[in-house]
Structure formats: structure tokens, C-alpha cells
mmCIF file of C-alpha atoms in Angstrom:
data_model
loop_
_atom_site.group_PDB
_atom_site.id
_atom_site.type_symbol
_atom_site.label_atom_id
_atom_site.label_comp_id
_atom_site.label_asym_id
_atom_site.label_seq_id
_atom_site.Cartn_x
_atom_site.Cartn_y
_atom_site.Cartn_z
ATOM 1 C CA MET A 12 -15.798 -26.269 -25.869
ATOM 2 C CA SER A 13 -12.326 -25.042 -24.909
ATOM 3 C CA GLN A 14 -13.855 -22.503 -22.507
ATOM 4 C CA VAL A 15 -15.797 -25.283 -20.741
ATOM 5 C CA ALA A 16 -12.630 -27.373 -20.530
ATOM 6 C CA ASN A 17 -10.725 -24.375 -19.146
ATOM 7 C CA GLN A 18 -13.363 -23.779 -16.474
ATOM 8 C CA ASN A 19 -13.247 -27.458 -15.511
ATOM 9 C CA ASP A 20 -9.444 -27.272 -15.235
ATOM 10 C CA ILE A 21 -9.703 -24.235 -12.946
ATOM 11 C CA HIS A 22 -12.345 -25.896 -10.777
ATOM 12 C CA GLY A 23 -10.290 -29.083 -10.629
ATOM 13 C CA PHE A 24 -7.061 -27.306 -9.673
ATOM 14 C CA PHE A 25 -8.509 -25.318 -6.777
ATOM 15 C CA ASN A 26 -10.459 -28.329 -5.515
ATOM 16 C CA SER A 27 -7.442 -30.639 -5.745
ATOM 17 C CA PRO A 28 -6.117 -32.180 -2.498
ATOM 18 C CA MET A 29 -2.944 -30.067 -2.786
ATOM 19 C CA ALA A 30 -4.804 -26.754 -2.996
ATOM 20 C CA GLN A 31 -7.523 -27.707 -0.529
ATOM 21 C CA GLN A 32 -5.028 -28.812 2.120
ATOM 22 C CA GLN A 33 -3.262 -25.434 2.015
ATOM 23 C CA LEU A 34 -6.510 -23.468 2.043
ATOM 24 C CA GLN A 35 -7.946 -25.630 4.832
ATOM 25 C CA GLN A 36 -4.992 -24.834 7.099
ATOM 26 C CA LEU A 37 -5.803 -21.117 6.882
ATOM 27 C CA LEU A 38 -9.566 -21.059 6.461
ATOM 28 C CA GLY A 39 -10.992 -24.123 8.173
ATOM 29 C CA GLU A 40 -14.761 -24.258 7.704
ATOM 30 C CA GLN A 41 -14.683 -21.282 5.327
ATOM 31 C CA THR A 42 -12.614 -23.186 2.742
ATOM 32 C CA ALA A 43 -15.528 -24.294 0.545
ATOM 33 C CA ASN A 44 -17.016 -20.800 0.237
ATOM 34 C CA PHE A 45 -13.596 -19.249 -0.329
ATOM 35 C CA THR A 46 -12.788 -21.789 -3.062
ATOM 36 C CA ALA A 47 -16.103 -21.192 -4.832
ATOM 37 C CA SER A 48 -15.531 -17.436 -4.730
ATOM 38 C CA LEU A 49 -11.970 -17.834 -6.034
ATOM 39 C CA VAL A 50 -13.090 -20.022 -8.948
ATOM 40 C CA GLN A 51 -15.759 -17.456 -9.815
ATOM 41 C CA ILE A 52 -13.214 -14.602 -9.784
ATOM 42 C CA VAL A 53 -10.980 -16.514 -12.203
ATOM 43 C CA ASN A 54 -13.846 -17.586 -14.465
ATOM 44 C CA ASN A 55 -15.029 -13.972 -14.702
ATOM 45 C CA SER A 56 -11.649 -12.851 -16.073
ATOM 46 C CA ASN A 57 -10.476 -14.066 -19.474
ATOM 47 C CA MET A 58 -6.932 -12.978 -18.603
ATOM 48 C CA LEU A 59 -6.802 -14.825 -15.261
ATOM 49 C CA LYS A 60 -7.979 -18.033 -16.942
ATOM 50 C CA ASN A 61 -4.698 -18.130 -18.842
ATOM 51 C CA VAL A 62 -2.202 -17.516 -16.030
ATOM 52 C CA ASN A 63 -0.267 -20.042 -13.967
ATOM 53 C CA PRO A 64 -2.841 -21.376 -11.440
ATOM 54 C CA HIS A 65 -0.137 -21.913 -8.825
ATOM 55 C CA THR A 66 0.432 -18.134 -8.741
ATOM 56 C CA ILE A 67 -3.321 -17.575 -8.326
ATOM 57 C CA LEU A 68 -3.244 -19.982 -5.386
ATOM 58 C CA GLY A 69 -0.322 -18.017 -3.931
ATOM 59 C CA CYS A 70 -2.411 -14.832 -4.107
ATOM 60 C CA ALA A 71 -5.364 -16.606 -2.517
ATOM 61 C CA LEU A 72 -3.305 -17.999 0.366
ATOM 62 C CA THR A 73 -1.753 -14.594 1.022
ATOM 63 C CA SER A 74 -5.139 -12.844 1.033
ATOM 64 C CA ALA A 75 -6.443 -15.480 3.441
ATOM 65 C CA SER A 76 -3.454 -15.115 5.787
ATOM 66 C CA LEU A 77 -3.929 -11.319 5.808
ATOM 67 C CA ASP A 78 -7.722 -11.683 6.031
ATOM 68 C CA LEU A 79 -8.249 -9.309 3.107
ATOM 69 C CA PRO A 80 -11.016 -10.285 0.663
ATOM 70 C CA ILE A 81 -10.111 -10.420 -3.025
ATOM 71 C CA SER A 82 -12.652 -8.251 -4.815
ATOM 72 C CA ASP A 83 -12.454 -5.490 -7.408
ATOM 73 C CA LYS A 84 -15.583 -3.941 -5.901
ATOM 74 C CA LEU A 85 -14.385 -3.893 -2.271
ATOM 75 C CA GLY A 86 -10.873 -2.648 -3.048
ATOM 76 C CA TYR A 87 -8.971 -4.461 -0.284
ATOM 77 C CA ALA A 88 -6.943 -6.877 -2.427
ATOM 78 C CA TYR A 89 -6.717 -7.923 -6.057
ATOM 79 C CA ILE A 90 -5.313 -10.652 -8.292
ATOM 80 C CA VAL A 91 -3.685 -8.946 -11.285
ATOM 81 C CA PRO A 92 -2.578 -10.950 -14.364
ATOM 82 C CA TYR A 93 0.770 -10.045 -15.930
ATOM 83 C CA LYS A 94 2.829 -12.047 -18.428
ATOM 84 C CA GLY A 95 1.107 -15.331 -17.636
ATOM 85 C CA GLN A 96 1.486 -14.921 -13.858
ATOM 86 C CA ALA A 97 -0.833 -13.655 -11.127
ATOM 87 C CA GLN A 98 0.351 -10.741 -8.984
ATOM 88 C CA PHE A 99 -1.057 -10.111 -5.519
ATOM 89 C CA GLN A 100 -1.933 -6.456 -5.022
ATOM 90 C CA ILE A 101 -3.179 -4.784 -1.850
ATOM 91 C CA GLY A 102 -5.459 -1.813 -2.377
ATOM 92 C CA TYR A 103 -5.501 1.479 -0.524
ATOM 93 C CA LYS A 104 -8.370 0.208 1.651
ATOM 94 C CA GLY A 105 -6.388 -2.944 2.438
ATOM 95 C CA PHE A 106 -3.441 -1.044 3.902
ATOM 96 C CA VAL A 107 -5.806 1.160 5.916
ATOM 97 C CA GLN A 108 -7.595 -1.940 7.242
ATOM 98 C CA LEU A 109 -4.332 -3.616 8.266
ATOM 99 C CA ALA A 110 -3.187 -0.450 10.036
ATOM 100 C CA ILE A 111 -6.461 -0.161 11.960
ATOM 101 C CA ARG A 112 -6.154 -3.767 13.143
ATOM 102 C CA THR A 113 -2.933 -2.958 15.002
ATOM 103 C CA GLY A 114 -5.071 -1.003 17.483
ATOM 104 C CA GLN A 115 -2.592 1.894 17.538
ATOM 105 C CA PHE A 116 -4.212 4.229 15.013
ATOM 106 C CA LYS A 117 -6.710 6.886 15.996
ATOM 107 C CA ARG A 118 -7.016 8.025 12.385
ATOM 108 C CA ILE A 119 -5.467 7.097 9.038
ATOM 109 C CA GLU A 120 -6.497 8.446 5.648
ATOM 110 C CA ALA A 121 -5.299 9.508 2.200
ATOM 111 C CA CYS A 122 -6.802 11.852 -0.350
ATOM 112 C CA ALA A 123 -6.222 13.773 -3.559
ATOM 113 C CA VAL A 124 -4.965 17.363 -3.456
ATOM 114 C CA TYR A 125 -6.560 19.811 -5.915
ATOM 115 C CA GLN A 126 -5.024 22.861 -7.549
ATOM 116 C CA ASP A 127 -7.043 25.423 -5.582
ATOM 117 C CA ASP A 128 -6.777 23.630 -2.196
ATOM 118 C CA SER A 129 -5.540 25.386 0.918
ATOM 119 C CA GLU A 130 -3.882 23.400 3.714
ATOM 120 C CA TYR A 131 -7.163 23.697 5.610
ATOM 121 C CA ASP A 132 -9.073 22.144 2.685
ATOM 122 C CA VAL A 133 -6.712 19.174 2.592
ATOM 123 C CA TYR A 134 -6.792 18.707 6.367
ATOM 124 C CA GLN A 135 -10.591 18.783 6.307
ATOM 125 C CA ARG A 136 -10.652 16.179 3.550
ATOM 126 C CA LEU A 137 -8.391 13.927 5.624
ATOM 127 C CA THR A 138 -10.105 14.330 8.995
ATOM 128 C CA SER A 139 -13.639 15.707 8.691
ATOM 129 C CA LEU A 140 -16.854 13.684 8.595
ATOM 130 C CA LEU A 141 -18.204 16.263 6.126
ATOM 131 C CA PRO A 142 -15.221 17.443 4.051
ATOM 132 C CA ILE A 143 -15.646 20.294 1.601
ATOM 133 C CA PRO A 144 -15.932 18.796 -1.915
ATOM 134 C CA PRO A 145 -13.583 20.130 -4.603
ATOM 135 C CA LYS A 146 -14.961 22.367 -7.330
ATOM 136 C CA ASP A 147 -15.896 20.706 -10.615
ATOM 137 C CA GLY A 148 -13.135 20.635 -13.179
ATOM 138 C CA VAL A 149 -10.301 21.559 -10.807
ATOM 139 C CA PRO A 150 -7.288 19.333 -11.615
ATOM 140 C CA ILE A 151 -5.622 17.022 -9.103
ATOM 141 C CA ILE A 152 -2.017 18.090 -8.452
ATOM 142 C CA GLY A 153 -1.006 15.481 -5.883
ATOM 143 C CA TYR A 154 -1.931 13.010 -3.161
ATOM 144 C CA THR A 155 -1.328 13.034 0.577
ATOM 145 C CA ALA A 156 -1.611 10.585 3.475
ATOM 146 C CA TYR A 157 -1.923 11.260 7.196
ATOM 147 C CA PHE A 158 -2.158 9.266 10.397
ATOM 148 C CA GLU A 159 -2.548 9.954 14.094
ATOM 149 C CA LEU A 160 -1.773 7.350 16.742
ATOM 150 C CA HIS A 161 -3.559 7.025 20.069
ATOM 151 C CA ASN A 162 -0.367 8.236 21.796
ATOM 152 C CA GLY A 163 -0.603 11.541 19.908
ATOM 153 C CA TYR A 164 2.102 10.893 17.319
ATOM 154 C CA THR A 165 1.176 12.211 13.857
ATOM 155 C CA ALA A 166 2.813 11.859 10.459
ATOM 156 C CA ARG A 167 2.017 12.910 6.932
ATOM 157 C CA LEU A 168 3.418 12.450 3.466
ATOM 158 C CA ALA A 169 2.607 14.186 0.184
ATOM 159 C CA LYS A 170 3.568 13.457 -3.417
ATOM 160 C CA SER A 171 2.840 15.488 -6.525
ATOM 161 C CA VAL A 172 1.246 13.814 -9.538
ATOM 162 C CA GLN A 173 4.601 14.150 -11.312
ATOM 163 C CA GLU A 174 6.415 12.406 -8.442
ATOM 164 C CA LEU A 175 3.891 9.565 -8.488
ATOM 165 C CA GLN A 176 4.199 9.213 -12.253
ATOM 166 C CA ALA A 177 7.976 9.000 -11.805
ATOM 167 C CA HIS A 178 7.445 6.371 -9.083
ATOM 168 C CA ALA A 179 5.226 4.348 -11.429
ATOM 169 C CA THR A 180 7.770 4.640 -14.239
ATOM 170 C CA LYS A 181 10.561 3.429 -11.955
ATOM 171 C CA TYR A 182 8.730 0.529 -10.342
ATOM 172 C CA SER A 183 6.359 -0.725 -13.077
ATOM 173 C CA GLN A 184 7.524 -2.122 -16.400
ATOM 174 C CA SER A 185 3.928 -2.247 -17.650
ATOM 175 C CA TYR A 186 3.450 1.475 -16.940
ATOM 176 C CA GLN A 187 6.646 2.236 -18.867
ATOM 177 C CA LYS A 188 4.994 0.540 -21.855
ATOM 178 C CA GLY A 189 1.718 2.444 -21.447
ATOM 179 C CA GLY A 190 -0.308 -0.233 -19.637
ATOM 180 C CA GLY A 191 -0.946 -1.884 -16.263
ATOM 181 C CA VAL A 192 -2.939 -0.803 -13.228
ATOM 182 C CA TRP A 193 -1.034 2.474 -12.885
ATOM 183 C CA LYS A 194 -2.411 3.364 -16.315
ATOM 184 C CA THR A 195 -5.956 2.042 -15.852
ATOM 185 C CA ASN A 196 -6.452 3.135 -12.228
ATOM 186 C CA PHE A 197 -3.942 5.865 -11.389
ATOM 187 C CA HIS A 198 -6.113 7.350 -8.613
ATOM 188 C CA GLU A 199 -6.334 4.099 -6.631
ATOM 189 C CA MET A 200 -2.635 3.343 -7.086
ATOM 190 C CA ALA A 201 -1.670 6.881 -6.049
ATOM 191 C CA LEU A 202 -3.735 6.646 -2.844
ATOM 192 C CA LYS A 203 -2.211 3.260 -2.047
ATOM 193 C CA THR A 204 1.318 4.458 -2.725
ATOM 194 C CA VAL A 205 1.215 7.468 -0.393
ATOM 195 C CA ILE A 206 -0.357 5.326 2.370
ATOM 196 C CA LYS A 207 2.193 2.545 1.869
ATOM 197 C CA LEU A 208 5.146 4.949 1.828
ATOM 198 C CA LEU A 209 3.871 6.750 4.917
ATOM 199 C CA LEU A 210 3.460 3.506 6.869
ATOM 200 C CA SER A 211 6.785 2.009 5.778
ATOM 201 C CA LYS A 212 8.776 5.179 6.513
ATOM 202 C CA GLN A 213 7.082 6.849 9.483
ATOM 203 C CA ALA A 214 5.033 4.284 11.404
ATOM 204 C CA PRO A 215 6.591 3.031 14.675
ATOM 205 C CA LEU A 216 8.724 -0.083 14.275
ATOM 206 C CA SER A 217 6.203 -2.180 16.205
ATOM 207 C CA ILE A 218 3.583 -1.356 13.559
ATOM 208 C CA ALA A 219 5.981 -1.728 10.640
ATOM 209 C CA ASN A 220 6.894 -5.222 11.835
ATOM 210 C CA GLN A 221 3.220 -6.220 11.988
ATOM 211 C CA MET A 222 2.683 -4.989 8.437
ATOM 212 C CA SER A 223 5.931 -6.279 6.935
ATOM 213 C CA GLN A 224 4.246 -9.305 5.315
ATOM 214 C CA ALA A 225 1.716 -7.090 3.564
ATOM 215 C CA ILE A 226 4.345 -4.619 2.342
ATOM 216 C CA GLU A 227 6.524 -7.466 1.050
ATOM 217 C CA ALA A 228 3.631 -9.362 -0.583
ATOM 218 C CA ASP A 229 2.184 -6.343 -2.373
ATOM 219 C CA GLN A 230 2.708 -6.578 -6.156
ATOM 220 C CA ALA A 231 4.484 -9.945 -5.861
ATOM 221 C CA VAL A 232 4.030 -13.222 -7.703
ATOM 222 C CA ILE A 233 3.830 -15.753 -4.872
ATOM 223 C CA VAL A 234 4.517 -19.493 -5.160
ATOM 224 C CA ASN A 235 5.202 -21.687 -2.119
ATOM 225 C CA GLY A 236 5.673 -18.587 0.021
ATOM 226 C CA GLN A 237 8.416 -17.186 -2.237
ATOM 227 C CA TYR A 238 8.006 -13.657 -3.637
ATOM 228 C CA ARG A 239 9.036 -12.510 -7.126
ATOM 229 C CA TYR A 240 8.488 -9.031 -8.552
ATOM 230 C CA ILE A 241 8.128 -9.457 -12.307
ATOM 231 C CA ASP A 242 6.609 -6.025 -13.032
ATOM 232 C CA ASN A 243 8.520 -3.886 -10.584
ATOM 233 C CA GLU A 244 11.541 -3.354 -8.410
ATOM 234 C CA GLN A 245 10.644 -3.745 -4.770
ATOM 235 C CA ASP A 246 10.727 -0.441 -2.908
ATOM 236 C CA GLN A 247 13.951 0.004 -0.968
ATOM 237 C CA PRO A 248 13.330 -0.380 2.783
ATOM 238 C CA PRO A 249 13.799 2.842 4.778
ATOM 239 C CA LYS A 250 17.114 3.402 6.582
ATOM 240 C CA MET A 251 17.371 4.131 10.297
ATOM 241 C CA LEU A 252 18.460 7.734 10.896
ATOM 242 C CA ASP A 253 21.822 8.034 12.646
ATOM 243 C CA ASN A 254 21.355 9.348 16.197
ATOM 244 C CA ILE A 255 23.927 12.152 15.761
ATOM 245 C CA VAL A 256 22.083 13.433 12.690
ATOM 246 C CA PHE A 257 18.792 13.065 14.567
ATOM 247 C CA GLU A 258 20.043 15.191 17.488
ATOM 248 C CA ARG A 259 21.165 17.894 15.058
ATOM 249 C CA MET A 260 17.711 17.815 13.499
ATOM 250 C CA ILE A 261 16.034 18.212 16.918
ATOM 251 C CA THR A 262 18.333 21.142 17.731
ATOM 252 C CA ALA A 263 17.390 22.777 14.429
ATOM 253 C CA ILE A 264 13.690 22.325 15.231
ATOM 254 C CA HIS A 265 14.182 23.949 18.646
ATOM 255 C CA THR A 266 16.136 26.921 17.251
ATOM 256 C CA GLY A 267 14.000 27.218 14.138
ATOM 257 C CA TYR A 268 17.017 27.217 11.810
ATOM 258 C CA ASP A 269 19.305 24.626 10.244
ATOM 259 C CA SER A 270 23.130 24.828 10.163
ATOM 260 C CA ARG A 271 22.969 27.088 7.094
ATOM 261 C CA GLY A 272 20.615 29.554 8.740
ATOM 262 C CA ARG A 273 17.525 28.478 6.795
ATOM 263 C CA PRO A 274 14.129 28.200 8.533
ATOM 264 C CA PHE A 275 13.669 24.667 9.838
ATOM 265 C CA GLY A 276 10.759 23.014 11.656
ATOM 266 C CA LYS A 277 8.948 19.685 11.824
ATOM 267 C CA LYS A 278 7.623 20.114 8.292
ATOM 268 C CA GLU A 279 11.141 20.471 6.894
ATOM 269 C CA ALA A 280 12.310 17.563 9.070
ATOM 270 C CA ARG A 281 9.611 15.272 7.663
ATOM 271 C CA GLU A 282 10.494 16.341 4.122
ATOM 272 C CA TYR A 283 14.165 15.529 4.808
ATOM 273 C CA LEU A 284 13.284 12.072 6.164
ATOM 274 C CA ASP A 285 11.012 11.309 3.230
ATOM 275 C CA LYS A 286 13.395 12.564 0.554
ATOM 276 C CA ASN A 287 16.303 10.514 1.919
ATOM 277 C CA ASN A 288 14.255 7.385 2.771
ATOM 278 C CA TYR A 289 14.966 7.563 6.518
ATOM 279 C CA THR A 290 12.868 6.218 9.362
ATOM 280 C CA LEU A 291 13.054 6.866 13.116
ATOM 281 C CA SER A 292 13.395 4.475 16.017
ATOM 282 C CA GLN A 293 10.560 4.425 18.541
ATOM 283 C CA GLU A 294 12.682 6.435 20.993
ATOM 284 C CA GLN A 295 13.453 9.006 18.288
ATOM 285 C CA GLN A 296 9.774 9.215 17.337
ATOM 286 C CA HIS A 297 8.792 10.061 20.916
ATOM 287 C CA LYS A 298 11.480 12.746 21.092
ATOM 288 C CA PHE A 299 10.445 14.132 17.696
ATOM 289 C CA LEU A 300 6.806 14.275 18.824
ATOM 290 C CA SER A 301 7.679 16.313 21.920
ATOM 291 C CA ALA A 302 10.139 18.647 20.140
#
């Protein structure tokens, strides 16, 4: 009896004038179908039935504004229950979809890196229509993301499994306690993390601005447009690289050596930017591309 009452409460909340007015503003004629789908998602999850419905509505409104369907099967966006609240989470496919919509990407992809991979194997997995499959039983040692813009600019980012585990430990309280989506679906979270970090740190500012809502909303509890991060610290936004330091970096790329006489090229430059959480201005990106 209580389950029937709970389902009626859920149906009543999302069909209330308050909820319907907000959904109608974003979805128009699609509101009825969206509401029915949302109620079904909640009713199919015993955990979501017991969270604050206002936070579920916040997730729904955010997914509608980003035009990313909420579905465990599709992998674009999810509603994740945690401590009686609903968190909005964007999947790996969701970030890729949002990037593609900017119209500036020729290619964007992420993949696992296996122990016996060569650089060619990884590049093929990122770019080929028929990538070479890994051998059975070979362990995954990391994850990498790559994009190429239509103007020729390319960027990549790689993280070892240990680095991603450290990232999860730092930013997820539930993972620290042995639970949460990092524990149940490490592969998906690892793919999303390298894509998200790559876009936030190395995509041109024009693209980063378009995707700022998605990056801010990811893993947030959302009520009335306000974001709270109850399971994690929000990633620190990347810092703009000082132009004097940038010019020294370009000089080192041209000479092939840094100020200490160590070999230095674009690979080392990207590693420096990633390690220190730096990003480049659009003018710097063009100069870096042609260096």
C-alpha cells in the first residue's frame, strides 16, 4: 500500500502546476511525454523514490535545458541518488554530444589504454573506424582523451588508473567510503573525467564558455537553479597561463630544450599545462598550434 501511495505522490508532484509550469517553459509540447518518462525513471528506482523530489526536478530541468536525455541505457545523463538528494550527472557520451554541437570539433573521443598498447594502438583506438581490439586479459593502465578542431588545433590528455583513483578519492566522499558511481562504474566515470578535464583545460575559450553550464551542473544537486556539491568538491577551474611564461614555453619548443637543458616539445608543454591546471587564451592556442 505504501508503494502505491509513494508512486501517487511522485506522479502528483511532477504533474503539479509548479513542476509543469517550469517544464513547459523548456519543453513546450514535449512536456507530457517528458513527465511520463521522468515518473517512470523514478518509479523504477527504489532509491530515487525516497529522495527530495525538488532535487529530481532540478535534474530534469537541467537535462531539458542541455537537451540530454536521462537514461542509464543511453549514457548521456543520469539522476543519481545520494543521501536523500538527487545529483545530476553527465555521462561521457553527454560531454561528447555537447562538444559536437558547438560545430567546432572535427573529432573528439576517449578510450582506455592497455598495458601492451603502443602509441599507434591508442591513436587507432581514438581515430580509426576499425580500431585494433585489445588482447583478452590485458589490464587497463589508464585512459586518454583527444580532440581535433576544424581549424587544425589538436589536444590530448591522459591519466593513469592510479591518477583517476586519486581523483575519485579527492572529489567523491562516497568513493572514499567504498561506494558510489566511481565504485560501481569506474570505466564510465574514467572516460567522462578525461573528456571533461580535456575540454575544461584545453578547449578554446569560446567552446569552454558554451559548455560552462554543463561542467558546473555535473555532479550537482540542483534546486531553483542553485548548485550544491554534496558528494564532491567542484574541480578547480583552470588558470590562464601568464604570457611571459607562455613565450618561454614557445621558445623551448622551438629550440627543443627547456631552461635546464632538458628535451622539451609540445608533449612536454601539454603535460606542464595539465599538471599545473593551466589553460591558454585563443591567441596563445593559435601560436601553440603553429609552433
